[in-house]
Amino acid sequence: NRDYIGFATLPEQVHRKSVKRGFEFTLMVVGESGLGKSTLVNSLFLGDLYKNRAVPSAADRIDKTTKIEKKTMDIEERGIRLRLSIVDTPGFGDAVNSEDSFRVCTAYIDEQFRQYFTDESGLNRRNIQDNRVHCCLYFVPPYGHSLRQMDLDLIRRLHKKVNIVLVIGKADALTTTEIRKLKESILQDLENQSIQLYQFPECDSDEDEDFKQQDRELKASIPFAVVGSNTIIEVAGKKVRGRQYPWGVVDVENPNHSDFIKLRTMLISTHMQDLKDTTQDVHYENFRAQCISQLSC
Ligand code: GDP
Ligand code: MG
């Protein structure tokens, strides 16, 4: 048909090319020591997605994190390849050493931008590995009334570099009402301080009603209250990832117990591409503009 010149296949071409190359995604966890960061990332990805792989022993996995540690896994699902990296950070002990461990995190993010910038300016621009941090889960303790001054200070230094998604760690320490109140005051604080966390995009109006509903529920749950566990417990004949207490079991994947599944769905199946796009278009662009205007970076 000579009315068409064929560019309508462009989306498909782009798609096919990126499918062939595979996708790269890097997630970083930041926050005070002991809030369940390492446990959560292990619960989020290692257990279920990597059933057939050699999963590190439980003892390895819950060791106190003392340095920045990157774990990378190549996963393939229906012909789509994903290289998923988790950057686990040491975490802060107290206000005194928070500065040091924090500097390690920001330096890591900058270093990945710098590497990308160097590669992009080099001769072989075609096969650049994208090691940039696409999302940072910032852990807030469950026991405060809102964000602490320390958290605000740290988040403020990160929010222009990386997509920050806030999570309340160890949420099994709180009742449903306490969680709701804590979420409200955190959101209020952020608004007062004009801090920009990752902005979840508007849902397209042509999405179906189920998707829109899921999107509304997702946004209503921010900041996500999560519970992590590396223990599999049997409840009524069903094996669940949970925490056993004298009074019963917290099933981390039960949406009534925590926002764990919402967080994982968001990261893996609904917002990964948007997190990558925002990293490229906003955070990396900022970095790049700075490099160019200062003629160095
Ligand atoms: P990190 O320092 O932030 O990496 O924290 P870890 O993942 O090493 O966890 C510190 C301790 O808290 C360990 O004993 C975990 O078993 C425990 N823990 C981890 N996640 C949770 C949670 O969601 N709820 C509770 N109650 N304890 C947790
Ligand atoms: Mg840790």
PDB file of C-alpha atoms in Angstrom, residues 9-275:
ATOM      1  CA  THR A   9       6.765  -0.337  12.712  1.00  0.00           C
ATOM      2  CA  LEU A  10       9.187   1.901  14.599  1.00  0.00           C
ATOM      3  CA  PRO A  11       7.929   1.063  18.082  1.00  0.00           C
ATOM      4  CA  GLU A  12       8.286  -2.584  17.209  1.00  0.00           C
ATOM      5  CA  GLN A  13      11.826  -2.076  15.937  1.00  0.00           C
ATOM      6  CA  VAL A  14      12.882  -0.284  19.072  1.00  0.00           C
ATOM      7  CA  HIS A  15      11.250  -2.990  21.075  1.00  0.00           C
ATOM      8  CA  ARG A  16      12.940  -5.810  19.197  1.00  0.00           C
ATOM      9  CA  LYS A  17      16.326  -4.192  19.541  1.00  0.00           C
ATOM     10  CA  SER A  18      16.045  -3.667  23.260  1.00  0.00           C
ATOM     11  CA  VAL A  19      14.688  -7.163  23.713  1.00  0.00           C
ATOM     12  CA  LYS A  20      17.743  -8.544  21.964  1.00  0.00           C
ATOM     13  CA  ARG A  21      20.153  -6.513  24.052  1.00  0.00           C
ATOM     14  CA  GLY A  22      18.274  -7.156  27.242  1.00  0.00           C
ATOM     15  CA  PHE A  23      17.365  -4.739  29.994  1.00  0.00           C
ATOM     16  CA  GLU A  24      19.564  -3.562  32.823  1.00  0.00           C
ATOM     17  CA  PHE A  25      18.198  -2.417  36.143  1.00  0.00           C
ATOM     18  CA  THR A  26      19.968  -1.470  39.348  1.00  0.00           C
ATOM     19  CA  LEU A  27      18.332  -1.016  42.715  1.00  0.00           C
ATOM     20  CA  MET A  28      20.101   0.419  45.753  1.00  0.00           C
ATOM     21  CA  VAL A  29      19.047   0.177  49.381  1.00  0.00           C
ATOM     22  CA  VAL A  30      19.964   2.941  51.817  1.00  0.00           C
ATOM     23  CA  GLY A  31      19.105   3.648  55.440  1.00  0.00           C
ATOM     24  CA  GLU A  32      20.019   3.063  59.015  1.00  0.00           C
ATOM     25  CA  SER A  33      21.652  -0.202  59.972  1.00  0.00           C
ATOM     26  CA  GLY A  34      19.339  -2.946  61.236  1.00  0.00           C
ATOM     27  CA  LEU A  35      16.126  -1.816  59.515  1.00  0.00           C
ATOM     28  CA  GLY A  36      15.882  -4.979  57.432  1.00  0.00           C
ATOM     29  CA  LYS A  37      17.430  -3.746  54.173  1.00  0.00           C
ATOM     30  CA  SER A  38      19.419  -6.863  53.348  1.00  0.00           C
ATOM     31  CA  THR A  39      16.600  -9.120  54.443  1.00  0.00           C
ATOM     32  CA  LEU A  40      14.121  -7.263  52.263  1.00  0.00           C
ATOM     33  CA  VAL A  41      16.127  -7.360  49.065  1.00  0.00           C
ATOM     34  CA  ASN A  42      16.765 -11.030  49.615  1.00  0.00           C
ATOM     35  CA  SER A  43      13.055 -11.602  50.162  1.00  0.00           C
ATOM     36  CA  LEU A  44      12.153  -9.476  47.154  1.00  0.00           C
ATOM     37  CA  PHE A  45      14.395 -11.154  44.636  1.00  0.00           C
ATOM     38  CA  LEU A  46      16.551 -14.036  45.695  1.00  0.00           C
ATOM     39  CA  GLY A  47      14.055 -16.495  47.042  1.00  0.00           C
ATOM     40  CA  ASP A  48      11.363 -16.550  44.429  1.00  0.00           C
ATOM     41  CA  LEU A  49      13.013 -15.365  41.280  1.00  0.00           C
ATOM     42  CA  TYR A  50      16.095 -17.461  41.781  1.00  0.00           C
ATOM     43  CA  LYS A  51      14.693 -20.723  42.997  1.00  0.00           C
ATOM     44  CA  ASN A  52      16.913 -22.712  40.673  1.00  0.00           C
ATOM     45  CA  ARG A  53      20.080 -20.854  41.411  1.00  0.00           C
ATOM     46  CA  ALA A  54      22.577 -21.284  44.143  1.00  0.00           C
ATOM     47  CA  VAL A  55      21.104 -18.997  46.761  1.00  0.00           C
ATOM     48  CA  PRO A  56      23.626 -17.968  49.403  1.00  0.00           C
ATOM     49  CA  SER A  57      23.126 -19.696  52.728  1.00  0.00           C
ATOM     50  CA  ALA A  58      20.942 -17.969  55.300  1.00  0.00           C
ATOM     51  CA  ALA A  59      23.982 -17.196  57.417  1.00  0.00           C
ATOM     52  CA  ASP A  60      25.657 -15.375  54.514  1.00  0.00           C
ATOM     53  CA  ARG A  61      22.608 -13.439  53.719  1.00  0.00           C
ATOM     54  CA  ILE A  62      21.891 -11.819  57.036  1.00  0.00           C
ATOM     55  CA  ASP A  63      25.439 -10.918  57.946  1.00  0.00           C
ATOM     56  CA  LYS A  64      25.822  -7.326  58.911  1.00  0.00           C
ATOM     57  CA  THR A  65      26.599  -5.355  55.758  1.00  0.00           C
ATOM     58  CA  THR A  66      29.975  -3.671  56.117  1.00  0.00           C
ATOM     59  CA  LYS A  67      30.693  -2.452  52.603  1.00  0.00           C
ATOM     60  CA  ILE A  68      28.854  -1.661  49.392  1.00  0.00           C
ATOM     61  CA  GLU A  69      27.983  -4.944  47.833  1.00  0.00           C
ATOM     62  CA  LYS A  70      26.572  -5.476  44.380  1.00  0.00           C
ATOM     63  CA  LYS A  71      24.812  -8.657  43.415  1.00  0.00           C
ATOM     64  CA  THR A  72      23.877  -9.203  39.796  1.00  0.00           C
ATOM     65  CA  MET A  73      21.600 -11.822  38.360  1.00  0.00           C
ATOM     66  CA  ASP A  74      20.666 -12.505  34.765  1.00  0.00           C
ATOM     67  CA  ILE A  75      17.088 -13.565  34.454  1.00  0.00           C
ATOM     68  CA  GLU A  76      15.139 -14.533  31.400  1.00  0.00           C
ATOM     69  CA  GLU A  77      11.394 -14.554  31.168  1.00  0.00           C
ATOM     70  CA  ARG A  78       9.528 -15.350  27.948  1.00  0.00           C
ATOM     71  CA  GLY A  79      12.531 -14.435  25.836  1.00  0.00           C
ATOM     72  CA  ILE A  80      13.135 -11.132  27.613  1.00  0.00           C
ATOM     73  CA  ARG A  81      16.472 -10.821  29.320  1.00  0.00           C
ATOM     74  CA  LEU A  82      16.921  -8.761  32.441  1.00  0.00           C
ATOM     75  CA  ARG A  83      20.155  -8.069  34.235  1.00  0.00           C
ATOM     76  CA  LEU A  84      19.084  -7.128  37.729  1.00  0.00           C
ATOM     77  CA  SER A  85      21.601  -5.699  40.172  1.00  0.00           C
ATOM     78  CA  ILE A  86      21.099  -5.011  43.839  1.00  0.00           C
ATOM     79  CA  VAL A  87      23.434  -2.593  45.565  1.00  0.00           C
ATOM     80  CA  ASP A  88      23.329  -3.220  49.291  1.00  0.00           C
ATOM     81  CA  THR A  89      24.915  -0.515  51.435  1.00  0.00           C
ATOM     82  CA  PRO A  90      26.350  -0.615  54.947  1.00  0.00           C
ATOM     83  CA  GLY A  91      23.747   1.605  56.549  1.00  0.00           C
ATOM     84  CA  PHE A  92      24.254   4.164  59.247  1.00  0.00           C
ATOM     85  CA  GLY A  93      24.795   3.318  62.874  1.00  0.00           C
ATOM     86  CA  ASP A  94      24.114   6.718  64.355  1.00  0.00           C
ATOM     87  CA  ALA A  95      24.329  10.392  63.476  1.00  0.00           C
ATOM     88  CA  VAL A  96      28.095  10.357  64.041  1.00  0.00           C
ATOM     89  CA  ASN A  97      29.006   7.821  61.391  1.00  0.00           C
ATOM     90  CA  SER A  98      26.032   8.481  59.118  1.00  0.00           C
ATOM     91  CA  GLU A  99      28.052  11.029  57.212  1.00  0.00           C
ATOM     92  CA  ASP A 100      30.700   8.499  56.172  1.00  0.00           C
ATOM     93  CA  SER A 101      28.398   5.708  55.103  1.00  0.00           C
ATOM     94  CA  PHE A 102      26.238   8.219  53.343  1.00  0.00           C
ATOM     95  CA  ARG A 103      29.122   9.651  51.396  1.00  0.00           C
ATOM     96  CA  VAL A 104      29.883   6.132  50.189  1.00  0.00           C
ATOM     97  CA  CYS A 105      26.348   5.863  48.727  1.00  0.00           C
ATOM     98  CA  THR A 106      26.360   9.199  46.929  1.00  0.00           C
ATOM     99  CA  ALA A 107      29.877   8.591  45.630  1.00  0.00           C
ATOM    100  CA  TYR A 108      28.727   5.268  44.229  1.00  0.00           C
ATOM    101  CA  ILE A 109      25.812   6.867  42.370  1.00  0.00           C
ATOM    102  CA  ASP A 110      28.027   9.629  40.966  1.00  0.00           C
ATOM    103  CA  GLU A 111      30.677   7.155  39.937  1.00  0.00           C
ATOM    104  CA  GLN A 112      28.176   5.183  37.834  1.00  0.00           C
ATOM    105  CA  PHE A 113      27.049   8.393  36.109  1.00  0.00           C
ATOM    106  CA  ARG A 114      30.652   9.353  35.473  1.00  0.00           C
ATOM    107  CA  GLN A 115      31.411   5.948  33.986  1.00  0.00           C
ATOM    108  CA  TYR A 116      28.362   6.155  31.739  1.00  0.00           C
ATOM    109  CA  PHE A 117      29.341   9.634  30.641  1.00  0.00           C
ATOM    110  CA  THR A 118      32.870   8.483  29.802  1.00  0.00           C
ATOM    111  CA  ASP A 119      31.573   5.472  27.882  1.00  0.00           C
ATOM    112  CA  GLU A 120      29.089   7.608  26.020  1.00  0.00           C
ATOM    113  CA  SER A 121      31.839   9.978  24.916  1.00  0.00           C
ATOM    114  CA  GLY A 122      34.066   7.115  23.846  1.00  0.00           C
ATOM    115  CA  LEU A 123      34.429   5.319  20.556  1.00  0.00           C
ATOM    116  CA  ASN A 124      32.409   2.261  21.321  1.00  0.00           C
ATOM    117  CA  ARG A 125      29.107   3.779  22.310  1.00  0.00           C
ATOM    118  CA  ARG A 126      27.036   0.924  21.119  1.00  0.00           C
ATOM    119  CA  ASN A 127      27.464  -1.556  23.894  1.00  0.00           C
ATOM    120  CA  ILE A 128      27.587   0.597  26.963  1.00  0.00           C
ATOM    121  CA  GLN A 129      26.752  -1.252  30.136  1.00  0.00           C
ATOM    122  CA  ASP A 130      24.237   0.703  32.117  1.00  0.00           C
ATOM    123  CA  ASN A 131      25.284   0.427  35.751  1.00  0.00           C
ATOM    124  CA  ARG A 132      23.518   3.602  36.813  1.00  0.00           C
ATOM    125  CA  VAL A 133      21.354   3.328  39.923  1.00  0.00           C
ATOM    126  CA  HIS A 134      17.761   3.441  38.696  1.00  0.00           C
ATOM    127  CA  CYS A 135      16.032   3.362  42.022  1.00  0.00           C
ATOM    128  CA  CYS A 136      16.972   3.850  45.648  1.00  0.00           C
ATOM    129  CA  LEU A 137      14.876   2.338  48.405  1.00  0.00           C
ATOM    130  CA  TYR A 138      15.330   4.599  51.407  1.00  0.00           C
ATOM    131  CA  PHE A 139      14.469   2.856  54.662  1.00  0.00           C
ATOM    132  CA  VAL A 140      12.683   4.741  57.414  1.00  0.00           C
ATOM    133  CA  PRO A 141      12.499   3.233  60.912  1.00  0.00           C
ATOM    134  CA  PRO A 142       9.055   2.138  62.159  1.00  0.00           C
ATOM    135  CA  TYR A 143       9.544   3.524  65.655  1.00  0.00           C
ATOM    136  CA  GLY A 144       9.603   7.289  65.008  1.00  0.00           C
ATOM    137  CA  HIS A 145       6.648   9.606  64.521  1.00  0.00           C
ATOM    138  CA  SER A 146       7.844  10.737  61.137  1.00  0.00           C
ATOM    139  CA  LEU A 147      11.114  11.376  59.332  1.00  0.00           C
ATOM    140  CA  ARG A 148      14.023  12.327  61.532  1.00  0.00           C
ATOM    141  CA  GLN A 149      16.140  15.384  60.801  1.00  0.00           C
ATOM    142  CA  MET A 150      18.908  12.998  59.778  1.00  0.00           C
ATOM    143  CA  ASP A 151      16.653  11.283  57.226  1.00  0.00           C
ATOM    144  CA  LEU A 152      15.539  14.608  55.792  1.00  0.00           C
ATOM    145  CA  ASP A 153      19.138  15.774  55.458  1.00  0.00           C
ATOM    146  CA  LEU A 154      20.206  12.586  53.741  1.00  0.00           C
ATOM    147  CA  ILE A 155      17.212  12.393  51.425  1.00  0.00           C
ATOM    148  CA  ARG A 156      17.725  15.998  50.431  1.00  0.00           C
ATOM    149  CA  ARG A 157      21.214  15.185  49.259  1.00  0.00           C
ATOM    150  CA  LEU A 158      20.020  12.216  47.249  1.00  0.00           C
ATOM    151  CA  HIS A 159      16.780  13.307  45.646  1.00  0.00           C
ATOM    152  CA  LYS A 160      18.333  15.116  42.687  1.00  0.00           C
ATOM    153  CA  LYS A 161      20.594  12.180  41.888  1.00  0.00           C
ATOM    154  CA  VAL A 162      18.344   9.183  41.998  1.00  0.00           C
ATOM    155  CA  ASN A 163      14.722   8.052  42.085  1.00  0.00           C
ATOM    156  CA  ILE A 164      13.951   7.661  45.767  1.00  0.00           C
ATOM    157  CA  VAL A 165      11.207   5.332  46.906  1.00  0.00           C
ATOM    158  CA  LEU A 166      10.596   5.479  50.658  1.00  0.00           C
ATOM    159  CA  VAL A 167       9.867   2.340  52.599  1.00  0.00           C
ATOM    160  CA  ILE A 168       9.060   1.889  56.264  1.00  0.00           C
ATOM    161  CA  GLY A 169      11.119  -1.082  57.388  1.00  0.00           C
ATOM    162  CA  LYS A 170      10.074  -3.729  59.934  1.00  0.00           C
ATOM    163  CA  ALA A 171       6.471  -2.632  59.646  1.00  0.00           C
ATOM    164  CA  ASP A 172       5.359  -5.659  61.672  1.00  0.00           C
ATOM    165  CA  ALA A 173       6.262  -3.542  64.705  1.00  0.00           C
ATOM    166  CA  LEU A 174       3.252  -1.315  64.003  1.00  0.00           C
ATOM    167  CA  THR A 175      -0.522  -1.667  64.077  1.00  0.00           C
ATOM    168  CA  THR A 176      -2.575  -0.775  61.014  1.00  0.00           C
ATOM    169  CA  THR A 177      -3.539   2.555  62.565  1.00  0.00           C
ATOM    170  CA  GLU A 178       0.041   3.354  63.502  1.00  0.00           C
ATOM    171  CA  ILE A 179       1.153   2.617  59.945  1.00  0.00           C
ATOM    172  CA  ARG A 180      -1.507   4.921  58.529  1.00  0.00           C
ATOM    173  CA  LYS A 181      -0.516   7.744  60.882  1.00  0.00           C
ATOM    174  CA  LEU A 182       3.191   7.319  60.216  1.00  0.00           C
ATOM    175  CA  LYS A 183       2.607   7.376  56.453  1.00  0.00           C
ATOM    176  CA  GLU A 184       0.527  10.531  56.743  1.00  0.00           C
ATOM    177  CA  SER A 185       3.092  12.436  58.752  1.00  0.00           C
ATOM    178  CA  ILE A 186       5.936  11.312  56.495  1.00  0.00           C
ATOM    179  CA  LEU A 187       4.079  12.598  53.435  1.00  0.00           C
ATOM    180  CA  GLN A 188       3.299  15.822  55.258  1.00  0.00           C
ATOM    181  CA  ASP A 189       6.963  16.311  56.196  1.00  0.00           C
ATOM    182  CA  LEU A 190       8.107  15.723  52.641  1.00  0.00           C
ATOM    183  CA  GLU A 191       5.641  18.245  51.349  1.00  0.00           C
ATOM    184  CA  ASN A 192       6.720  20.865  53.893  1.00  0.00           C
ATOM    185  CA  GLN A 193      10.361  20.337  52.993  1.00  0.00           C
ATOM    186  CA  SER A 194       9.684  20.335  49.237  1.00  0.00           C
ATOM    187  CA  ILE A 195      11.537  17.112  48.725  1.00  0.00           C
ATOM    188  CA  GLN A 196      10.843  15.352  45.447  1.00  0.00           C
ATOM    189  CA  LEU A 197      10.762  11.629  45.726  1.00  0.00           C
ATOM    190  CA  TYR A 198      10.175   9.485  42.663  1.00  0.00           C
ATOM    191  CA  GLN A 199       6.923  10.720  41.115  1.00  0.00           C
ATOM    192  CA  PHE A 200       4.712   7.857  40.079  1.00  0.00           C
ATOM    193  CA  PRO A 201       3.433   8.689  36.593  1.00  0.00           C
ATOM    194  CA  GLU A 202      -0.213   9.364  35.871  1.00  0.00           C
ATOM    195  CA  CYS A 203      -2.053   6.295  34.737  1.00  0.00           C
ATOM    196  CA  ASP A 204      -2.896   6.386  31.004  1.00  0.00           C
ATOM    197  CA  SER A 205      -6.571   7.001  30.483  1.00  0.00           C
ATOM    198  CA  ASP A 206      -6.802   4.131  27.995  1.00  0.00           C
ATOM    199  CA  GLU A 207      -5.700   1.522  30.527  1.00  0.00           C
ATOM    200  CA  ASP A 208      -8.368  -0.917  31.629  1.00  0.00           C
ATOM    201  CA  GLU A 209     -10.269  -0.474  34.875  1.00  0.00           C
ATOM    202  CA  ASP A 210      -8.379  -3.222  36.727  1.00  0.00           C
ATOM    203  CA  PHE A 211      -5.069  -1.604  35.939  1.00  0.00           C
ATOM    204  CA  LYS A 212      -6.336   1.811  37.024  1.00  0.00           C
ATOM    205  CA  GLN A 213      -7.590   0.365  40.282  1.00  0.00           C
ATOM    206  CA  GLN A 214      -4.230  -1.316  40.904  1.00  0.00           C
ATOM    207  CA  ASP A 215      -2.498   1.982  40.167  1.00  0.00           C
ATOM    208  CA  ARG A 216      -4.721   3.840  42.631  1.00  0.00           C
ATOM    209  CA  GLU A 217      -4.032   1.286  45.352  1.00  0.00           C
ATOM    210  CA  LEU A 218      -0.329   1.483  44.670  1.00  0.00           C
ATOM    211  CA  LYS A 219      -0.244   5.252  45.005  1.00  0.00           C
ATOM    212  CA  ALA A 220      -2.408   5.158  48.132  1.00  0.00           C
ATOM    213  CA  SER A 221       0.151   2.864  49.817  1.00  0.00           C
ATOM    214  CA  ILE A 222       3.116   5.209  49.488  1.00  0.00           C
ATOM    215  CA  PRO A 223       5.412   5.138  51.470  1.00  0.00           C
ATOM    216  CA  PHE A 224       5.367   1.345  51.413  1.00  0.00           C
ATOM    217  CA  ALA A 225       5.370  -0.367  54.775  1.00  0.00           C
ATOM    218  CA  VAL A 226       7.298  -3.601  54.378  1.00  0.00           C
ATOM    219  CA  VAL A 227       8.192  -6.728  56.254  1.00  0.00           C
ATOM    220  CA  GLY A 228      11.000  -8.983  55.136  1.00  0.00           C
ATOM    221  CA  SER A 229      11.900 -12.541  56.006  1.00  0.00           C
ATOM    222  CA  ASN A 230      14.170 -15.242  54.724  1.00  0.00           C
ATOM    223  CA  THR A 231      12.322 -17.958  56.539  1.00  0.00           C
ATOM    224  CA  ILE A 232       9.742 -20.189  54.953  1.00  0.00           C
ATOM    225  CA  ILE A 233       6.993 -21.150  57.388  1.00  0.00           C
ATOM    226  CA  GLU A 234       4.136 -23.559  56.868  1.00  0.00           C
ATOM    227  CA  VAL A 235       0.709 -22.113  57.592  1.00  0.00           C
ATOM    228  CA  ALA A 236      -2.327 -24.360  57.142  1.00  0.00           C
ATOM    229  CA  GLY A 237      -0.391 -26.573  54.750  1.00  0.00           C
ATOM    230  CA  LYS A 238       0.807 -23.643  52.671  1.00  0.00           C
ATOM    231  CA  LYS A 239       4.443 -22.548  52.595  1.00  0.00           C
ATOM    232  CA  VAL A 240       4.844 -18.819  53.082  1.00  0.00           C
ATOM    233  CA  ARG A 241       7.732 -16.430  53.562  1.00  0.00           C
ATOM    234  CA  GLY A 242       7.049 -15.150  57.021  1.00  0.00           C
ATOM    235  CA  ARG A 243       7.994 -14.244  60.567  1.00  0.00           C
ATOM    236  CA  GLN A 244       6.880 -16.492  63.375  1.00  0.00           C
ATOM    237  CA  TYR A 245       5.691 -14.829  66.582  1.00  0.00           C
ATOM    238  CA  PRO A 246       4.215 -16.348  69.751  1.00  0.00           C
ATOM    239  CA  TRP A 247       0.795 -15.138  68.624  1.00  0.00           C
ATOM    240  CA  GLY A 248       1.032 -16.168  64.993  1.00  0.00           C
ATOM    241  CA  VAL A 249       2.723 -15.648  61.659  1.00  0.00           C
ATOM    242  CA  VAL A 250       3.272 -12.480  59.633  1.00  0.00           C
ATOM    243  CA  ASP A 251       3.096 -13.515  55.997  1.00  0.00           C
ATOM    244  CA  VAL A 252       5.185 -10.940  54.133  1.00  0.00           C
ATOM    245  CA  GLU A 253       3.343 -11.540  50.872  1.00  0.00           C
ATOM    246  CA  ASN A 254      -0.099 -11.045  52.369  1.00  0.00           C
ATOM    247  CA  PRO A 255      -1.322  -7.591  51.319  1.00  0.00           C
ATOM    248  CA  ASN A 256      -3.148  -7.222  54.654  1.00  0.00           C
ATOM    249  CA  HIS A 257       0.130  -7.648  56.507  1.00  0.00           C
ATOM    250  CA  SER A 258       2.455  -5.448  54.420  1.00  0.00           C
ATOM    251  CA  ASP A 259       3.026  -3.613  51.141  1.00  0.00           C
ATOM    252  CA  PHE A 260       5.709  -6.098  50.109  1.00  0.00           C
ATOM    253  CA  ILE A 261       3.910  -7.371  47.003  1.00  0.00           C
ATOM    254  CA  LYS A 262       2.964  -3.857  45.898  1.00  0.00           C
ATOM    255  CA  LEU A 263       6.596  -2.840  46.113  1.00  0.00           C
ATOM    256  CA  ARG A 264       7.780  -5.846  44.152  1.00  0.00           C
ATOM    257  CA  THR A 265       5.088  -5.485  41.484  1.00  0.00           C
ATOM    258  CA  MET A 266       5.940  -1.822  41.122  1.00  0.00           C
ATOM    259  CA  LEU A 267       9.667  -2.460  40.731  1.00  0.00           C
ATOM    260  CA  ILE A 268       9.485  -5.474  38.478  1.00  0.00           C
ATOM    261  CA  SER A 269       6.369  -5.392  36.422  1.00  0.00           C
ATOM    262  CA  THR A 270       4.842  -1.945  36.275  1.00  0.00           C
ATOM    263  CA  HIS A 271       7.378   0.853  36.826  1.00  0.00           C
ATOM    264  CA  MET A 272      10.788  -0.483  35.880  1.00  0.00           C
ATOM    265  CA  GLN A 273      10.859   1.227  32.488  1.00  0.00           C
ATOM    266  CA  ASP A 274       9.651   4.516  33.935  1.00  0.00           C
ATOM    267  CA  LEU A 275      12.345   4.393  36.628  1.00  0.00           C
TER     268      LEU A 275
END
